Structure formats: structure tokens, C-alpha cells
């Protein structure tokens, strides 16, 4: 069982919908990440939160809006997405410095 | 910038065969190196890691040695099982930070009976 929990597992949304992806970890990690993974490709970094503050935004379009309500939770708010945004969205967390990332099982998003 | 190059897949092996998946990297300084595995329908799991030259990471029968002289981190397993079928990603992070992982393109392994 993964220690990073993501909900929902699957999400289908229209281009005018607003939805949110949720991620939770209870390992005491202070860094949390959102990655996007297209089929047969490696994950691409979207956002990094460190100590609940946004530290990296990899030039992600504003239709993706991250939020870190506390050290255990990470959300990704979605609005006015495009079909090409359909992908597996992975959350990850890590401890300090060289600690490896722990990934959740992802949310498979389909935009229709 | 940093980059990771992995061998193209898919790699198809019979059960109990020897596995090698090549990985080479380009980076400044002394990066940490990782192998992640992704089983169908799941996220990535850390398989093993090495943080300095000549370190050997190992887990579940898999091994990889950090070779600075050849900038390589090849993944090996002596006897693969059907349950090892997955996509394997080589990755690096700059020393002192795990924030920005640079991934290889992934290598799909298919093990047959």
C-alpha cells in the first residue's frame, strides 16, 4: 500500500467544469509535489511545495491551481481544462534534502 | 542542464533470465541517482538509490552501481520473474535536493513464462 493517498483514482470532466484532485501523506514530509504523466512518458514536474509554501512552478498554465492547506495535504484545483490535459496526475512527498520521493498511485484524468 | 538516457524498450525476457537496463547521465557535480519502477495502473515506487560514486543500491534482487567515471547507473537483476514486468525509470537529482528529479524516458520490461 502506498503511503501517499490520492483521490479520486479516476476523474472525467468537461472543459467547463471545476474539479479538485487531493493528496494526503502522513509521513511527516515537508515537501510535496505534483507531476503530470502522459502515456508512455516519464513524469513531468508541475509544482513543488516546501514547508507549505510554493517553491517551484514549472510554468504551468493558470488553469491548474495548487493549494497546500497544511503539511499533510496537497490539492490541485482544475478549471477550464483542455483535452490535451488528460493524463495521470501524480502526487509525491519527500523529507529533507536528498530524501527520495514517495509517489501516490495517481489520478487518471480525462477531459472531454 | 541535467539529462538521463535510458535504453529503448520494450525489453522482453523469459523468466529467470538476466536483466540489464542501461542508464547514463549528464549532470554537474555529484547527483544522487535513482531507479523507480511503475507497475501497470500505479504510481512510481522507489526501487533503489545511490548518492555517491561507487555506491551500490540494491533491493528485491535488483542492483545498480554509481559509476562516475562512465556516468552510468545500470540496473541489473540475476533472475527476473513475471512479476517484475513494469516500466523502469532511471532518475537523478542534484546533490542536496530531491526537489527536481530528472527522469529518463523509461524502459518497459516484459517477462514471459
CSV table of C-alpha atoms in Angstrom, one decimal:
chain,number,residue,atom,x,y,z
A,1,UNK,CA,0.0,0.0,0.0
A,2,UNK,CA,1.3,3.4,-0.9
A,3,UNK,CA,1.8,6.0,1.9
A,4,UNK,CA,0.7,8.8,-0.3
A,5,UNK,CA,-3.0,8.7,-0.9
A,6,UNK,CA,-4.6,10.3,-3.9
A,7,UNK,CA,-8.3,10.8,-4.6
A,8,UNK,CA,-10.1,10.3,-6.8
A,9,UNK,CA,-8.5,7.4,-8.7
A,10,UNK,CA,-10.3,8.4,-11.9
A,11,UNK,CA,-11.9,11.6,-13.0
A,12,UNK,CA,-13.8,12.6,-16.1
A,13,UNK,CA,-14.6,16.3,-16.6
A,14,UNK,CA,-15.8,18.6,-19.2
A,15,UNK,CA,-13.9,21.6,-20.4
A,16,UNK,CA,-16.2,24.0,-18.4
A,17,UNK,CA,-16.1,22.0,-15.1
A,18,UNK,CA,-14.2,22.8,-12.0
A,19,UNK,CA,-12.8,19.9,-10.0
A,20,UNK,CA,-10.1,19.2,-7.5
A,21,UNK,CA,-7.5,16.5,-7.0
A,22,UNK,CA,-6.5,15.6,-3.5
A,23,UNK,CA,-3.3,14.2,-2.0
A,24,UNK,CA,-2.5,13.2,1.6
A,25,UNK,CA,0.6,11.9,3.3
A,26,UNK,CA,1.3,11.2,7.0
A,27,UNK,CA,5.0,10.6,6.9
A,28,UNK,CA,5.9,14.0,8.2
A,29,UNK,CA,7.3,15.0,4.9
A,30,UNK,CA,7.6,18.8,4.4
A,31,UNK,CA,7.9,18.8,0.6
A,32,UNK,CA,5.1,17.8,-1.7
A,33,UNK,CA,4.9,17.7,-5.4
A,34,UNK,CA,2.5,17.5,-8.4
A,35,UNK,CA,3.6,15.7,-11.5
A,36,UNK,CA,1.8,15.1,-14.8
A,37,UNK,CA,2.4,11.9,-16.7
A,38,UNK,CA,1.3,11.3,-20.3
A,39,UNK,CA,1.1,7.8,-21.7
A,40,UNK,CA,4.4,6.1,-22.3
A,41,UNK,CA,6.3,9.2,-21.0
A,42,UNK,CA,8.1,10.0,-17.8
A,43,UNK,CA,6.5,12.2,-15.2
A,44,UNK,CA,6.9,15.9,-15.7
A,45,UNK,CA,7.2,18.2,-12.6
A,46,UNK,CA,4.4,20.8,-12.2
A,47,UNK,CA,4.7,22.2,-8.7
A,48,UNK,CA,6.7,21.8,-5.5
A,49,UNK,CA,5.6,22.9,-2.1
A,50,UNK,CA,8.2,23.2,0.6
A,51,UNK,CA,7.0,23.8,4.2
A,52,UNK,CA,3.6,24.6,2.8
A,53,UNK,CA,4.9,27.4,0.5
A,54,UNK,CA,5.0,27.1,-3.3
A,55,UNK,CA,8.7,26.9,-4.2
A,56,UNK,CA,8.6,25.7,-7.8
A,57,UNK,CA,6.1,26.3,-10.6
A,58,UNK,CA,7.3,24.9,-13.8
A,59,UNK,CA,5.5,27.4,-15.9
A,60,UNK,CA,2.2,25.6,-15.6
A,61,UNK,CA,-0.9,27.2,-17.1
A,62,UNK,CA,-3.1,29.0,-14.7
A,63,UNK,CA,-6.0,26.6,-15.3
A,64,UNK,CA,-4.1,24.4,-12.8
A,65,UNK,CA,-4.0,25.9,-9.3
A,66,UNK,CA,-2.2,24.2,-6.5
A,67,UNK,CA,-3.0,24.6,-2.8
A,68,UNK,CA,-1.3,23.3,0.3
A,69,UNK,CA,-3.7,23.7,3.3
A,70,UNK,CA,-1.4,22.1,5.7
A,71,UNK,CA,1.8,19.9,5.9
A,72,UNK,CA,-0.2,16.7,5.1
A,73,UNK,CA,-2.5,17.8,2.3
A,74,UNK,CA,-2.0,19.0,-1.2
A,75,UNK,CA,-4.7,19.9,-3.7
A,76,UNK,CA,-4.7,20.6,-7.4
A,77,UNK,CA,-7.7,22.7,-8.5
A,78,UNK,CA,-8.7,22.3,-12.1
A,79,UNK,CA,-10.7,24.8,-14.2
A,80,UNK,CA,-11.3,25.2,-17.9
A,81,UNK,CA,-9.1,22.3,-18.9
A,82,UNK,CA,-8.3,21.2,-22.4
A,83,UNK,CA,-8.5,17.6,-23.8
A,84,UNK,CA,-4.7,17.6,-24.0
A,85,UNK,CA,-4.6,17.9,-20.2
A,86,UNK,CA,-5.8,14.4,-20.0
A,87,UNK,CA,-3.1,12.5,-18.2
A,88,UNK,CA,-2.1,10.7,-15.0
A,89,UNK,CA,-1.6,13.2,-12.2
A,90,UNK,CA,0.9,12.0,-9.6
A,91,UNK,CA,1.4,13.5,-6.1
A,92,UNK,CA,4.7,12.9,-4.3
A,93,UNK,CA,6.3,13.8,-1.0
A,94,UNK,CA,9.8,13.8,0.4
A,95,UNK,CA,11.7,14.6,3.5
A,96,UNK,CA,14.7,16.8,3.7
A,97,UNK,CA,17.5,17.3,1.1
A,98,UNK,CA,18.4,14.0,-0.6
A,99,UNK,CA,15.4,12.0,0.6
A,100,UNK,CA,13.8,10.2,-2.3
A,101,UNK,CA,10.3,11.0,-3.4
A,102,UNK,CA,7.3,8.8,-2.4
A,103,UNK,CA,4.6,8.8,-5.0
A,104,UNK,CA,0.9,8.1,-4.8
A,105,UNK,CA,-0.9,5.9,-7.3
A,106,UNK,CA,-2.2,9.0,-9.2
A,107,UNK,CA,-5.5,10.3,-10.5
A,108,UNK,CA,-6.2,9.4,-14.1
A,109,UNK,CA,-7.9,12.5,-15.6
A,110,UNK,CA,-9.9,12.5,-18.8
A,111,UNK,CA,-11.0,15.9,-20.2
A,112,UNK,CA,-13.9,15.6,-22.6
B,1,UNK,CA,21.4,21.0,-18.0
B,2,UNK,CA,20.9,17.6,-16.4
B,3,UNK,CA,19.8,14.7,-18.5
B,4,UNK,CA,19.3,10.9,-18.2
B,5,UNK,CA,19.4,8.5,-21.1
B,6,UNK,CA,17.9,5.0,-20.9
B,7,UNK,CA,17.9,2.2,-23.3
B,8,UNK,CA,14.9,2.0,-25.6
B,9,UNK,CA,12.3,-0.7,-24.7
B,10,UNK,CA,10.5,-2.8,-24.6
B,11,UNK,CA,12.8,-5.4,-23.2
B,12,UNK,CA,11.3,-8.9,-23.4
B,13,UNK,CA,12.9,-11.7,-21.4
B,14,UNK,CA,12.0,-15.2,-20.3
B,15,UNK,CA,11.5,-15.9,-16.6
B,16,UNK,CA,14.9,-16.5,-14.8
B,17,UNK,CA,16.8,-14.6,-17.5
B,18,UNK,CA,19.5,-12.0,-16.5
B,19,UNK,CA,18.4,-8.4,-16.8
B,20,UNK,CA,20.4,-5.3,-17.6
B,21,UNK,CA,18.8,-1.9,-18.3
B,22,UNK,CA,21.4,0.7,-19.2
B,23,UNK,CA,21.3,4.3,-17.8
B,24,UNK,CA,23.7,7.1,-18.4
B,25,UNK,CA,23.5,10.6,-17.2
B,26,UNK,CA,24.8,14.1,-17.7
B,27,UNK,CA,25.0,16.4,-14.7
B,28,UNK,CA,27.2,18.9,-12.9
B,29,UNK,CA,28.6,18.0,-9.6
B,30,UNK,CA,27.6,14.8,-7.8
B,31,UNK,CA,24.0,14.0,-8.3
B,32,UNK,CA,22.0,11.3,-6.5
B,33,UNK,CA,20.8,8.5,-8.7
B,34,UNK,CA,17.6,6.5,-8.5
B,35,UNK,CA,15.7,3.7,-10.1
B,36,UNK,CA,11.9,3.9,-9.9
B,37,UNK,CA,9.5,1.2,-11.0
B,38,UNK,CA,6.0,1.7,-12.2
B,39,UNK,CA,3.6,-1.2,-12.3
B,40,UNK,CA,0.6,-1.1,-14.6
B,41,UNK,CA,-2.1,1.3,-13.2
B,42,UNK,CA,0.1,2.5,-10.3
B,43,UNK,CA,2.4,5.4,-9.4
B,44,UNK,CA,6.1,5.2,-9.2
B,45,UNK,CA,7.9,3.3,-6.4
B,46,UNK,CA,11.5,3.9,-5.4
B,47,UNK,CA,13.4,0.7,-6.3
B,48,UNK,CA,16.9,1.7,-5.2
B,49,UNK,CA,19.2,4.7,-4.9
B,50,UNK,CA,22.8,5.7,-4.7
B,51,UNK,CA,24.1,9.0,-3.5
B,52,UNK,CA,27.9,8.9,-4.2
B,53,UNK,CA,30.4,7.4,-6.6
B,54,UNK,CA,30.9,3.6,-6.2
B,55,UNK,CA,27.8,3.3,-4.0
B,56,UNK,CA,25.7,0.2,-4.9
B,57,UNK,CA,22.0,0.4,-4.4
B,58,UNK,CA,20.1,-2.9,-4.0
B,59,UNK,CA,16.5,-4.0,-3.4
B,60,UNK,CA,14.4,-7.1,-4.2
B,61,UNK,CA,17.3,-8.7,-6.1
B,62,UNK,CA,17.9,-5.6,-8.3
B,63,UNK,CA,21.3,-3.8,-8.1
B,64,UNK,CA,22.8,-0.7,-9.6
B,65,UNK,CA,26.3,0.8,-9.0
B,66,UNK,CA,27.0,4.6,-9.3
B,67,UNK,CA,29.9,4.8,-11.8
B,68,UNK,CA,31.2,8.3,-12.0
B,69,UNK,CA,33.9,7.5,-14.5
B,70,UNK,CA,31.4,6.3,-17.0
B,71,UNK,CA,28.5,8.4,-15.7
B,72,UNK,CA,26.3,5.3,-15.6
B,73,UNK,CA,23.9,3.6,-13.2
B,74,UNK,CA,22.8,0.4,-15.0
B,75,UNK,CA,20.1,-1.7,-13.4
B,76,UNK,CA,20.7,-5.5,-13.1
B,77,UNK,CA,18.9,-8.5,-11.8
B,78,UNK,CA,20.2,-12.0,-11.9
B,79,UNK,CA,16.9,-13.8,-12.4
B,80,UNK,CA,13.7,-12.0,-13.4
B,81,UNK,CA,10.2,-13.0,-12.6
B,82,UNK,CA,6.9,-12.4,-14.4
B,83,UNK,CA,6.0,-10.1,-11.5
B,84,UNK,CA,8.9,-7.8,-12.5
B,85,UNK,CA,7.1,-6.8,-15.6
B,86,UNK,CA,6.8,-3.0,-15.3
B,87,UNK,CA,8.3,0.3,-16.6
B,88,UNK,CA,11.6,1.2,-15.0
B,89,UNK,CA,12.7,4.9,-14.8
B,90,UNK,CA,16.3,6.0,-14.1
B,91,UNK,CA,16.4,9.4,-12.5
B,92,UNK,CA,18.8,11.9,-10.9
B,93,UNK,CA,18.6,14.8,-8.5
B,94,UNK,CA,21.2,17.4,-7.9
B,95,UNK,CA,23.2,17.0,-4.7
B,96,UNK,CA,21.5,18.3,-1.7
B,97,UNK,CA,18.0,18.5,-3.1
B,98,UNK,CA,15.3,16.0,-4.2
B,99,UNK,CA,13.1,18.8,-5.5
B,100,UNK,CA,13.9,18.4,-9.2
B,101,UNK,CA,14.1,14.9,-10.4
B,102,UNK,CA,15.3,14.5,-14.0
B,103,UNK,CA,13.8,11.2,-15.4
B,104,UNK,CA,14.9,9.1,-18.2
B,105,UNK,CA,12.3,8.1,-20.8
B,106,UNK,CA,11.5,4.8,-19.1
B,107,UNK,CA,12.1,1.2,-20.2
B,108,UNK,CA,9.3,-1.3,-20.4
B,109,UNK,CA,10.2,-4.8,-19.2
B,110,UNK,CA,8.0,-7.7,-20.2
B,111,UNK,CA,8.9,-11.1,-18.6
B,112,UNK,CA,7.2,-14.2,-20.1
B,113,UNK,CA,7.0,-17.8,-18.8
